[in-house]
Coordinates of N, CA, C and O and ligand atoms in Angstrom, one line a residue:
X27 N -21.2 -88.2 25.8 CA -22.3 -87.4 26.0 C -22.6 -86.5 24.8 O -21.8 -86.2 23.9
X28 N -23.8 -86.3 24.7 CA -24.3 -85.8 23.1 C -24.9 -84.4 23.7 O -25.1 -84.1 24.8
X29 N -25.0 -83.8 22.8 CA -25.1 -82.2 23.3 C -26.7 -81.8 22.1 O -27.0 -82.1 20.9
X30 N -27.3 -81.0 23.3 CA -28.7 -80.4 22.2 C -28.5 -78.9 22.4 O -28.3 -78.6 23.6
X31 N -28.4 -77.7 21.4 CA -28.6 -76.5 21.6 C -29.7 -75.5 21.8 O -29.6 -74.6 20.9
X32 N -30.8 -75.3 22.7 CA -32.0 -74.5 22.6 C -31.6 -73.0 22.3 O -30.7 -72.5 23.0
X33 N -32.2 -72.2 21.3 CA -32.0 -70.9 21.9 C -32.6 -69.9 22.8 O -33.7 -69.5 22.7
X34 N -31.7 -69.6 23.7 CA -32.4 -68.7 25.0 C -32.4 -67.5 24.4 O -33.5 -67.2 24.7
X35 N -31.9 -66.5 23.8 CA -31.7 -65.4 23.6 C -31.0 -65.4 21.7 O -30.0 -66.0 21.2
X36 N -32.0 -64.7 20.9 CA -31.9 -64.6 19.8 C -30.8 -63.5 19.1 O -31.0 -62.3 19.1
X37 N -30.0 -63.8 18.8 CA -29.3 -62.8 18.1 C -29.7 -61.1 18.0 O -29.3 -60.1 18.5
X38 N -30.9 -61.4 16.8 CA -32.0 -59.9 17.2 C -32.3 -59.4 18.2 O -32.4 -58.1 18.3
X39 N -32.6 -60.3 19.2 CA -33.1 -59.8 20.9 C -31.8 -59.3 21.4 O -31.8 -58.2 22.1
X40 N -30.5 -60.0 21.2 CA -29.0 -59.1 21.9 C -28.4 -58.1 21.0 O -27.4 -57.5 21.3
X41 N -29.1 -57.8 19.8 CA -28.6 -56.7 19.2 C -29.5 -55.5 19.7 O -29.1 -54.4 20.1
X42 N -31.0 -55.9 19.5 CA -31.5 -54.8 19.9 C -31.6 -54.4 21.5 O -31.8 -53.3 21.8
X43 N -31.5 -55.3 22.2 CA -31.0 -55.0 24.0 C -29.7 -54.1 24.0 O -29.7 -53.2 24.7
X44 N -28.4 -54.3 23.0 CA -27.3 -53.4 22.7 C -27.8 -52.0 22.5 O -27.2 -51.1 23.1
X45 N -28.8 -51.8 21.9 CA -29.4 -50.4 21.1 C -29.6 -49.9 22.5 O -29.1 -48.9 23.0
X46 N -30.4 -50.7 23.2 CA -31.1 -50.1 24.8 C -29.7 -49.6 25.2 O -29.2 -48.5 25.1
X47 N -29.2 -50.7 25.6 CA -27.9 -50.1 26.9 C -27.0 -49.0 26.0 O -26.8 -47.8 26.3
X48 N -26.7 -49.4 25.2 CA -25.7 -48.1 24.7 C -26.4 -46.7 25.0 O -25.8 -45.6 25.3
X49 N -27.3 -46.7 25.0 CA -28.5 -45.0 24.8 C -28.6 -44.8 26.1 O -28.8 -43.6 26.5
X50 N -28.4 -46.1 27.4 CA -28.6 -45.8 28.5 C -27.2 -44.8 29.1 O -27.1 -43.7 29.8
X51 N -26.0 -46.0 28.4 CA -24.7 -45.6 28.8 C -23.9 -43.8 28.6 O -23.1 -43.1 29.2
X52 N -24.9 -43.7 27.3 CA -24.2 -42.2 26.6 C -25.0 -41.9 27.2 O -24.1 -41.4 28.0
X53 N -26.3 -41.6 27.9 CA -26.6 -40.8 28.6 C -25.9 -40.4 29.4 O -25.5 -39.2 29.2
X54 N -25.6 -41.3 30.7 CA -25.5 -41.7 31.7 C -23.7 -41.1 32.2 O -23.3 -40.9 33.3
X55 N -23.2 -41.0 30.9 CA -21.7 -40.7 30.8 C -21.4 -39.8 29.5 O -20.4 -39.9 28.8
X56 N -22.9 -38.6 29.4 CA -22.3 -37.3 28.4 C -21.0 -37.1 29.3 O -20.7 -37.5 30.4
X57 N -20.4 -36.2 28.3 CA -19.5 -35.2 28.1 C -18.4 -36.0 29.0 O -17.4 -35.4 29.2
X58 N -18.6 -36.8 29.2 CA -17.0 -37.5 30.3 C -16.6 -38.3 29.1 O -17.3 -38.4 28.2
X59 N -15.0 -39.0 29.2 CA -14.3 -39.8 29.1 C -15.0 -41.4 29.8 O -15.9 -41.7 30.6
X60 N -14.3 -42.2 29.0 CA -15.2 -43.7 29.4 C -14.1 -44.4 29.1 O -13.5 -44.3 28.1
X61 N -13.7 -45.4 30.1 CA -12.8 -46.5 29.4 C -13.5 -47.9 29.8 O -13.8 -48.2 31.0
X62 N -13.7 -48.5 29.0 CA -14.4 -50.0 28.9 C -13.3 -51.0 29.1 O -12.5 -51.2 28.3
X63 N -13.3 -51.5 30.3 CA -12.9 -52.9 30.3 C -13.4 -54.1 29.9 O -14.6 -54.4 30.1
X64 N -12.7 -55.0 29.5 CA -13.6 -55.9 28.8 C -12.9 -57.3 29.6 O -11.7 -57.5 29.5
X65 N -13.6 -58.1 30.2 CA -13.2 -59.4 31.0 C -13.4 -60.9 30.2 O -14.4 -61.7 30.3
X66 N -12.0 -61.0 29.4 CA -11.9 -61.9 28.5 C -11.9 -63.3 28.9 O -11.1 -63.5 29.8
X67 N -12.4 -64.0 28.6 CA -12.5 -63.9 27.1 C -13.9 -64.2 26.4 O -14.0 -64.4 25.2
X68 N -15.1 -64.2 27.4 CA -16.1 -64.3 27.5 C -17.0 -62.8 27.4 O -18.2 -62.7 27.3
X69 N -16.1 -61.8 27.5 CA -16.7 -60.3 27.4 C -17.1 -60.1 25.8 O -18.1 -59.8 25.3
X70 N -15.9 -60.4 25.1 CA -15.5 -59.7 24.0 C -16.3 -59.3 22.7 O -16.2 -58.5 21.8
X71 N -17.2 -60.3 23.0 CA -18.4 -60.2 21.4 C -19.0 -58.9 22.1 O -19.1 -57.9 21.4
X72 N -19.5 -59.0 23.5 CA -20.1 -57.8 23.9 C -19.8 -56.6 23.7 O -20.6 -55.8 23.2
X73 N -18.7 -56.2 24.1 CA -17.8 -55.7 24.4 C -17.6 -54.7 22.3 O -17.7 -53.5 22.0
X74 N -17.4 -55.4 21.9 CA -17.0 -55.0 20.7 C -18.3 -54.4 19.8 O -18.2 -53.4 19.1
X75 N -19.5 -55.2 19.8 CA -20.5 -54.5 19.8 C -21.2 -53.5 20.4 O -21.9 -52.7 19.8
X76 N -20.9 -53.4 21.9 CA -21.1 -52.1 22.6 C -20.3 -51.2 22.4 O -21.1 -50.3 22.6
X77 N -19.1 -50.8 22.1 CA -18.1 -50.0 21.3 C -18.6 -49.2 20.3 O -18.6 -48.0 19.9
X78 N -19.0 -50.4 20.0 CA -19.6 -49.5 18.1 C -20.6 -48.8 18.4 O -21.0 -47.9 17.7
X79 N -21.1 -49.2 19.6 CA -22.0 -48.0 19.6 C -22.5 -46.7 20.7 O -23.6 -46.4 21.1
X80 N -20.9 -46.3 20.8 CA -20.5 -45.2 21.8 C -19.7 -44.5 21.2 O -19.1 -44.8 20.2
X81 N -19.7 -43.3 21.7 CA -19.3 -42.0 20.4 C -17.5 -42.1 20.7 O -17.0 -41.7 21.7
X82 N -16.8 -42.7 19.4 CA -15.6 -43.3 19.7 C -14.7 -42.3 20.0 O -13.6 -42.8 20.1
X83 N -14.6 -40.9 20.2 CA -13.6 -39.9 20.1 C -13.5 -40.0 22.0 O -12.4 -39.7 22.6
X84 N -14.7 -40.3 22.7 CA -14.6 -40.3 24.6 C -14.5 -41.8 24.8 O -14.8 -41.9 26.0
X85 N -14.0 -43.1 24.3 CA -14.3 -44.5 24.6 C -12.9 -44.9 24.3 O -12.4 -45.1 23.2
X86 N -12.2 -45.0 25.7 CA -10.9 -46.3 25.7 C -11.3 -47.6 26.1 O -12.2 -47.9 26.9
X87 N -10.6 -48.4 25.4 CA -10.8 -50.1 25.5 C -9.9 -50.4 26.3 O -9.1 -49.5 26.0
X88 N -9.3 -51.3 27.5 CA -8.9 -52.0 27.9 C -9.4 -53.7 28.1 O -10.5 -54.1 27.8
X89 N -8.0 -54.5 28.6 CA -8.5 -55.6 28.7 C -7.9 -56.3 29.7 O -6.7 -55.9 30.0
X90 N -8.5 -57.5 30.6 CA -8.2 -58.2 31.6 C -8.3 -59.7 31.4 O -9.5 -59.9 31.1
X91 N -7.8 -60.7 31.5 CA -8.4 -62.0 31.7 C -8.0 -62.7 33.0 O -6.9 -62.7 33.5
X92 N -9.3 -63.2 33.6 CA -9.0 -63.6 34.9 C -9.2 -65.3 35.0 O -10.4 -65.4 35.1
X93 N -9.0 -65.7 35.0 CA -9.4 -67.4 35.9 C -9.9 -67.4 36.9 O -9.5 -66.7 37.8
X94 N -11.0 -68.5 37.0 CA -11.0 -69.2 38.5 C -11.1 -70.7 38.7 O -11.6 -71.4 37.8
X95 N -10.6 -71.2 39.8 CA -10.3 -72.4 39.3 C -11.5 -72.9 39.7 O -12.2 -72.4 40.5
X96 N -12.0 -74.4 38.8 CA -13.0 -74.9 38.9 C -13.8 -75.9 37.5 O -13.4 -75.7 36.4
X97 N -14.7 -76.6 37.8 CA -15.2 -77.4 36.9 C -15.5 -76.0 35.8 O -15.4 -74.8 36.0
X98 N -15.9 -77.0 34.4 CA -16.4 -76.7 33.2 C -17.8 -75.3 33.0 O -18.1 -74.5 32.1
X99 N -18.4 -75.8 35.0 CA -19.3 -75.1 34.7 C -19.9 -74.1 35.9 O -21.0 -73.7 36.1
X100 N -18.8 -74.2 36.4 CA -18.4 -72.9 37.6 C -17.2 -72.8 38.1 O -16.2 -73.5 38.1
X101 N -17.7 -71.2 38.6 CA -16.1 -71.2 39.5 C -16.3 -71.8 40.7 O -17.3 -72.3 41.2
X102 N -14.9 -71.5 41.2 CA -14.4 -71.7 42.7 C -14.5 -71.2 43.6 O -14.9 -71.4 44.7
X103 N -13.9 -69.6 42.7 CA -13.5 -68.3 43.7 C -12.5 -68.2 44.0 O -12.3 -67.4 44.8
X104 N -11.7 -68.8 43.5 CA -10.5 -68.8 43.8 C -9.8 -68.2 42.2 O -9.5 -68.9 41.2
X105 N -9.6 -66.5 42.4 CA -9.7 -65.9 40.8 C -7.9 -65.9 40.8 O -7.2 -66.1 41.7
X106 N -7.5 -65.6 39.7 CA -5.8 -65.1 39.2 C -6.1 -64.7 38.4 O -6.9 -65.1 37.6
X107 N -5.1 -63.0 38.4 CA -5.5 -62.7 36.9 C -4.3 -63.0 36.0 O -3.1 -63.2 36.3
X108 N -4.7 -63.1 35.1 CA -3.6 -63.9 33.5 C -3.3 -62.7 33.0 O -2.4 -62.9 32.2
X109 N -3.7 -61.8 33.1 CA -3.2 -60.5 32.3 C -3.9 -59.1 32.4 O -4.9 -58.8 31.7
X110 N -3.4 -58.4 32.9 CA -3.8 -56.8 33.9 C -4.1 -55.9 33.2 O -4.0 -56.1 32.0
X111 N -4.4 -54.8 33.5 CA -4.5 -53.5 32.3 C -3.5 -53.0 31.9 O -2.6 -52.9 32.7
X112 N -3.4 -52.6 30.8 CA -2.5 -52.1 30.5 C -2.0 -50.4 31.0 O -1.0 -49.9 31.4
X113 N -2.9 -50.0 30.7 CA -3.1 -48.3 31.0 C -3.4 -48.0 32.7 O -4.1 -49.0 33.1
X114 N -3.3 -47.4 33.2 CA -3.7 -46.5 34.7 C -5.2 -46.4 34.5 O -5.7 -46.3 33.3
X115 N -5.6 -46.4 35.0 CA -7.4 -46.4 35.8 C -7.1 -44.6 36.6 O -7.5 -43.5 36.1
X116 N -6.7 -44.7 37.4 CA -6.7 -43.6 38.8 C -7.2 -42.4 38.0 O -6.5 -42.0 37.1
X117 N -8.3 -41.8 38.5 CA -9.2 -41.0 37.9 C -9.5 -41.2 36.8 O -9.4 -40.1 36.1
X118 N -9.9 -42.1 36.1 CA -10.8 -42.5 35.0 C -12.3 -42.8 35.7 O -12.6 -43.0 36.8
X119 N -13.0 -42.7 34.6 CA -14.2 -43.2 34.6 C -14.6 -44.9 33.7 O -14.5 -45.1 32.5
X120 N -14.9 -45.8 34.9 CA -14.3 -47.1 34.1 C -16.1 -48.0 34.7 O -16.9 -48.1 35.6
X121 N -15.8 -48.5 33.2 CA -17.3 -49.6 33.1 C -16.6 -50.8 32.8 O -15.9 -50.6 31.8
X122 N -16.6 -52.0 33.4 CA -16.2 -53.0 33.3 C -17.5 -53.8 33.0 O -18.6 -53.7 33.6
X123 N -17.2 -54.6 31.5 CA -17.8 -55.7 30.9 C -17.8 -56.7 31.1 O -16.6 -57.0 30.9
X124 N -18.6 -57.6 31.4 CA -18.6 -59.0 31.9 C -19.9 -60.0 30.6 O -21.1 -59.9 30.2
X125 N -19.1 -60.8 30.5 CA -20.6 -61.6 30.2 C -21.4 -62.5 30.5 O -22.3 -63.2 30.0
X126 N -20.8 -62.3 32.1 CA -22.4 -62.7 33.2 C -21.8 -62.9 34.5 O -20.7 -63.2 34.8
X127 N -23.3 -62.5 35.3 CA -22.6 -62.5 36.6 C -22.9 -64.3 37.1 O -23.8 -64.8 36.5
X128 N -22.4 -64.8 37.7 CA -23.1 -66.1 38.5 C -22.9 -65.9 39.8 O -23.7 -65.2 40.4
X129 N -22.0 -66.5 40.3 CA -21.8 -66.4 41.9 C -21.3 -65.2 42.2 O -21.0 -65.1 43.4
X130 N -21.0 -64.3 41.6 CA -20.6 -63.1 41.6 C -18.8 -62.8 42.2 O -18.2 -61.8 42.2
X131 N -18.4 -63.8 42.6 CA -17.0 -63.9 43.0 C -15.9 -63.4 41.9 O -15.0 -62.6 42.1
X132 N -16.2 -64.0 40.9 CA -15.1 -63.1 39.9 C -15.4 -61.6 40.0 O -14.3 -61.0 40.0
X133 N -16.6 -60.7 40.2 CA -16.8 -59.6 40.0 C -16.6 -58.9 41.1 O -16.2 -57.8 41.1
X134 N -17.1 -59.8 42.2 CA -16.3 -59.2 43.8 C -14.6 -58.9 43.7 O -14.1 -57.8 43.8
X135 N -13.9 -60.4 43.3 CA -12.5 -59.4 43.2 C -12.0 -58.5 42.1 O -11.2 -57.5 42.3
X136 N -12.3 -58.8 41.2 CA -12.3 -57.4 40.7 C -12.4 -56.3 41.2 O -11.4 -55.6 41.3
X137 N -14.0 -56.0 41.6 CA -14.0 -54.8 42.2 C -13.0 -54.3 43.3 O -12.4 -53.2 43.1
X138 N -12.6 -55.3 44.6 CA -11.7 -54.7 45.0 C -10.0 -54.3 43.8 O -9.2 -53.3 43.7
X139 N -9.9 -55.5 43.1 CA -8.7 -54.7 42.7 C -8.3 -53.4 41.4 O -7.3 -52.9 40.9
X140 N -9.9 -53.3 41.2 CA -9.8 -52.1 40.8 C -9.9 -51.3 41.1 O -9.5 -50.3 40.5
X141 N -10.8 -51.1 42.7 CA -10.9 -49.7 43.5 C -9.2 -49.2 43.8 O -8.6 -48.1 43.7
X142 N -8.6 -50.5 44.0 CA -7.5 -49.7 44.8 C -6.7 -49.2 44.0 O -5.7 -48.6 44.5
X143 N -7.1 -49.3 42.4 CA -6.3 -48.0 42.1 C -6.5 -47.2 41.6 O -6.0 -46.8 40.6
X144 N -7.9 -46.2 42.7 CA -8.5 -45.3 42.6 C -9.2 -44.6 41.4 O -9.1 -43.4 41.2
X145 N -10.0 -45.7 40.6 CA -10.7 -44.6 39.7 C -11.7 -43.6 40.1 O -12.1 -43.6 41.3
X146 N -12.2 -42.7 39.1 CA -12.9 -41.7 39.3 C -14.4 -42.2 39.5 O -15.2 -41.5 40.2
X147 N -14.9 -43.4 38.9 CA -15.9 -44.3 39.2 C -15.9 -45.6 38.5 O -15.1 -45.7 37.5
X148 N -16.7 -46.6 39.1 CA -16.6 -48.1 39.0 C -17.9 -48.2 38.3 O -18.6 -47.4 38.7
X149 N -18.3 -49.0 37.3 CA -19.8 -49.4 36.9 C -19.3 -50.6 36.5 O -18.2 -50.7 36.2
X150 N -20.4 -51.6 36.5 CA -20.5 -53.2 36.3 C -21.7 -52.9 35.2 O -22.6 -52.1 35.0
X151 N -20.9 -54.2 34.5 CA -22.3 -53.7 32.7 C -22.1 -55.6 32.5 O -21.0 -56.1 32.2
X152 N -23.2 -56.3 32.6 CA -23.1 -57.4 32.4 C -24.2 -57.8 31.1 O -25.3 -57.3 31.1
X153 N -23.8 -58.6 30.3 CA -25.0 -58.8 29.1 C -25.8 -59.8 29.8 O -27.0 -59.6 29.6
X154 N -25.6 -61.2 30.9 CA -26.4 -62.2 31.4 C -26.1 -62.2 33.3 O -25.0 -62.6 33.8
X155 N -26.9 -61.8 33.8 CA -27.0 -62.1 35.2 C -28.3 -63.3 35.4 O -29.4 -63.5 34.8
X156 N -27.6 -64.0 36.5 CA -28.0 -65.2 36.8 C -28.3 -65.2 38.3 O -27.6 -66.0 38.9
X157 N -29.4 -64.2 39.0 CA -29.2 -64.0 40.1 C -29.6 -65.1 41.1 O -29.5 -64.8 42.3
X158 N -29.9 -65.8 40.9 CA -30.6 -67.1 41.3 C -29.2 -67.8 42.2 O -29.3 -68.5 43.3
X159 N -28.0 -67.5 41.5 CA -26.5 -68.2 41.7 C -26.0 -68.0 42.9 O -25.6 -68.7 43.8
X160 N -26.2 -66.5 42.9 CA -25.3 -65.4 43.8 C -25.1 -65.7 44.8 O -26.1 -66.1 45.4
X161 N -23.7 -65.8 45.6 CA -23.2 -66.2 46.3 C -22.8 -65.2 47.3 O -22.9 -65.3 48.5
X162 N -21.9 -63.9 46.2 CA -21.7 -62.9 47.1 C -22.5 -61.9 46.4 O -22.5 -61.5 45.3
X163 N -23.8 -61.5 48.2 CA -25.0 -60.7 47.8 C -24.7 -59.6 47.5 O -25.5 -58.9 46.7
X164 N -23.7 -59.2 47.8 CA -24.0 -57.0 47.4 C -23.4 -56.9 45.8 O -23.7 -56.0 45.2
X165 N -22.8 -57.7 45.4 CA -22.3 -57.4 44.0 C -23.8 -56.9 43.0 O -24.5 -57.9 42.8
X166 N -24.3 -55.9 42.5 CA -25.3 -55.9 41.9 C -24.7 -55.1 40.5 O -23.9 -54.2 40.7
X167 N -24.8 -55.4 39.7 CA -24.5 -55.0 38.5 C -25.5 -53.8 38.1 O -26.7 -54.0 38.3
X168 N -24.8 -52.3 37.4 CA -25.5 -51.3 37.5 C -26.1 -51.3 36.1 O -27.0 -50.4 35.8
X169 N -25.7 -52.3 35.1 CA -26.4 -52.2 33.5 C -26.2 -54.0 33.1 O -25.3 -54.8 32.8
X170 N -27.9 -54.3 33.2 CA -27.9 -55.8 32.6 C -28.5 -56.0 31.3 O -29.5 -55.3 30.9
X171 N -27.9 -57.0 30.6 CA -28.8 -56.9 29.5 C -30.0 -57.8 29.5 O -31.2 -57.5 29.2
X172 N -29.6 -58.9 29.9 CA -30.8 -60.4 30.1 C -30.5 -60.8 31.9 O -29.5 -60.9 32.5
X173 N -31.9 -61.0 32.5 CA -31.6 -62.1 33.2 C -32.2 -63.1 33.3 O -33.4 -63.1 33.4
X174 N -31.4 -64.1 33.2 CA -31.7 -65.5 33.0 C -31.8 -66.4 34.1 O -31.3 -65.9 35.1
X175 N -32.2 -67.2 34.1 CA -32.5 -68.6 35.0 C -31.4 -69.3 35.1 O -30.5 -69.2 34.3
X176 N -31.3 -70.2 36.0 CA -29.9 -70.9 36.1 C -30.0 -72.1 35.2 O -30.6 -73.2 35.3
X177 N -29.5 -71.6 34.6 CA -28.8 -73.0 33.8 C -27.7 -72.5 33.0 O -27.3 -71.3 32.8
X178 N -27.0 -73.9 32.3 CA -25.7 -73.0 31.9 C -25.8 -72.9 30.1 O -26.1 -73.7 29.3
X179 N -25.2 -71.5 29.8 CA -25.2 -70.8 29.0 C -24.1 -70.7 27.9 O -22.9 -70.5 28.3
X180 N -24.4 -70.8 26.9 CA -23.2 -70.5 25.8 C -23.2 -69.8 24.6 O -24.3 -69.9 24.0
X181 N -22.4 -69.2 24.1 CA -22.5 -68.3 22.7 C -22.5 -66.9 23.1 O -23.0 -66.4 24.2
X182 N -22.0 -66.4 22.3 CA -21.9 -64.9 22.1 C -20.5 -64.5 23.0 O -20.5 -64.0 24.1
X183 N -19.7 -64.8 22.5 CA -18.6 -65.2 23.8 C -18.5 -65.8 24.8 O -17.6 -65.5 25.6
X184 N -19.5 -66.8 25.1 CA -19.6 -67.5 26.3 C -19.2 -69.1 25.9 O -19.7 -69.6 24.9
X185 N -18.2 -69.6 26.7 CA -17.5 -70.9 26.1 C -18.3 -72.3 26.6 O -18.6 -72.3 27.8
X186 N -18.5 -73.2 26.1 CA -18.2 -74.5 26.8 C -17.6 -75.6 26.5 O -18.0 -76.6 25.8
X187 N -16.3 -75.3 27.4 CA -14.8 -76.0 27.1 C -14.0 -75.3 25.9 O -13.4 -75.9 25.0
X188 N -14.1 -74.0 26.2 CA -13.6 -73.0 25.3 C -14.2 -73.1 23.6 O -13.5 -72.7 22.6
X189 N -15.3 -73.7 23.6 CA -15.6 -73.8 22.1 C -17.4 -72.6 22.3 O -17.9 -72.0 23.2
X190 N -17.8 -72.8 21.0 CA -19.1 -72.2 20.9 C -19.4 -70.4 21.0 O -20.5 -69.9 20.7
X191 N -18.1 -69.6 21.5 CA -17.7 -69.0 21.6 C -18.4 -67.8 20.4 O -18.9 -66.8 20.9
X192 N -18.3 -68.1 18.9 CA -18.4 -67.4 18.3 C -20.0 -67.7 17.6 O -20.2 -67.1 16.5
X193 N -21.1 -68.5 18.2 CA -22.5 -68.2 18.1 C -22.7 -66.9 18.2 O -22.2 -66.3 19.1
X194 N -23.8 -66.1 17.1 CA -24.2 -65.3 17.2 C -25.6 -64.6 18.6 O -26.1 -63.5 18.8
X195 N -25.8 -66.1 19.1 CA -27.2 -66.2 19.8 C -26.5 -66.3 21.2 O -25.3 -66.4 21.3
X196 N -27.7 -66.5 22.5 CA -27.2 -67.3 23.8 C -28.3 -68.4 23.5 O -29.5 -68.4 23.5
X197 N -27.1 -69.6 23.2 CA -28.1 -70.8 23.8 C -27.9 -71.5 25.3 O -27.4 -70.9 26.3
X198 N -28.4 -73.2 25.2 CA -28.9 -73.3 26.5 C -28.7 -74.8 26.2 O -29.7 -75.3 25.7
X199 N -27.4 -75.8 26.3 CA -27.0 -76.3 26.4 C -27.8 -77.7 27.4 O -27.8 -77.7 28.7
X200 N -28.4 -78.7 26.5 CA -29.2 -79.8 27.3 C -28.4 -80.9 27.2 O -28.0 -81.3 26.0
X201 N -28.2 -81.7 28.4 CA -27.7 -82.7 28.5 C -28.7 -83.8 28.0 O -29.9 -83.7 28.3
X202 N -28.2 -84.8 27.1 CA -28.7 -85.8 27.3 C -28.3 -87.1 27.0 O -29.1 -88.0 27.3
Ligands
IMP549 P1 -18.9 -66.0 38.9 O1 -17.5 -65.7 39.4 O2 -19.4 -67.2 39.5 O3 -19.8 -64.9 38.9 O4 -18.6 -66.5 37.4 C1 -18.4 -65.7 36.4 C2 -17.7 -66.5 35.3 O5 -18.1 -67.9 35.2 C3 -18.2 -65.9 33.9 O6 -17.4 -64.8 33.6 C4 -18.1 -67.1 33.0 O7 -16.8 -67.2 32.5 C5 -18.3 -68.3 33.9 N1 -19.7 -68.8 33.8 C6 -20.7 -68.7 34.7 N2 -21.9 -69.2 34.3 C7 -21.6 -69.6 33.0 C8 -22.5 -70.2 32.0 O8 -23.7 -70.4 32.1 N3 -21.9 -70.4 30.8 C9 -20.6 -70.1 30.5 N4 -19.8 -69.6 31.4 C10 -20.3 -69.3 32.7
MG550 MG1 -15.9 -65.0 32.1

């Protein structure tokens, strides 16, 4: 199979969408403490660029990687996490980074297993929601950057078959 790359989302367009949400986020979280989770390995371009642009003396980084099992180009729902936070959450103020929602099942368990260990607040920050997918309805993410149409997506930390990863753009992968 031979692969064609379109671009959906321009490098320029996800830098300056970054400019937006960061101004949304410092608002939104003056004078508090912030710890960013970042949900690898698909968060991270995001993730590192939104960093840079939050006032670094209130911003902890954490990180998580989860699986679910399933084809190339969805999950299952069926999540494991591969590697936990490192630091305590319980009364933090915590934004978890994703780089996209689909069926929303990865972000459903999450949520529960980060409520239960009681932070001070939960926010979902996704750079591509695909609401078209959604499988489980109430998951709504409180800061999006793009939303996109269903089809599947790669670059900017977004993999296909763990490669493509380090495109600076989101493209849109055509079969043919
Ligand atoms: P969900 O659990 O179905 O919401 O899936 C979320 C995860 O599936 C994302 O974090 C991605 O790793 C992966 N995923 C879903 N759609 C795409 C896509 O279009 N391109 C690459 N990965 C995707
Ligand atoms: Mg992912």
């Amino acid at each position: 199979m031979s692969h064609k790359l379109d671009v959906l989302i321009s490098a320029e367009e996800i830098q300056q969408r970054l400019d937006e949400l960061a101004e949304e986020i410092k608002k939104d979280y003056e004078g508090k403490e912030l710890t960013l989770i970042c949900i690898l390995k698909g968060g991270v371009m995001f993730l590192v660029d939104l960093a840079r642009r939050l006032p670094p003396d209130s911003i902890e980084l954490d990180f998580m990687d989860v699986s679910s099992y399933g084809d190339e180009f969805k999950s299952s729902g069926v999540i494991k996490v591969d590697k936990d936070l490192k630091n305590p959450i319980t009364n933090k103020h915590v934004l978890l980074v994703e780089d996209i929602i689909d069926t929303g099942r990865t972000l459903s368990y999450l949520q529960k297993h980060l409520i239960s260990q009681k932070p001070a607040s939960l926010k979902f920050c996704t750079l591509l929601d695909k609401p078209e997918r959604r499988v489980v309805k109430d998951i709504i993410p409180d800061y999006i950057g793009f939303t996109i149409p269903d089809k599947f997506v790669l670059g900017y930390g977004l993999d296909y078959l763990q490669k493509y990863r380090g495109l600076p753009y989101i493209g849109v992968m055509m079969q043919e």
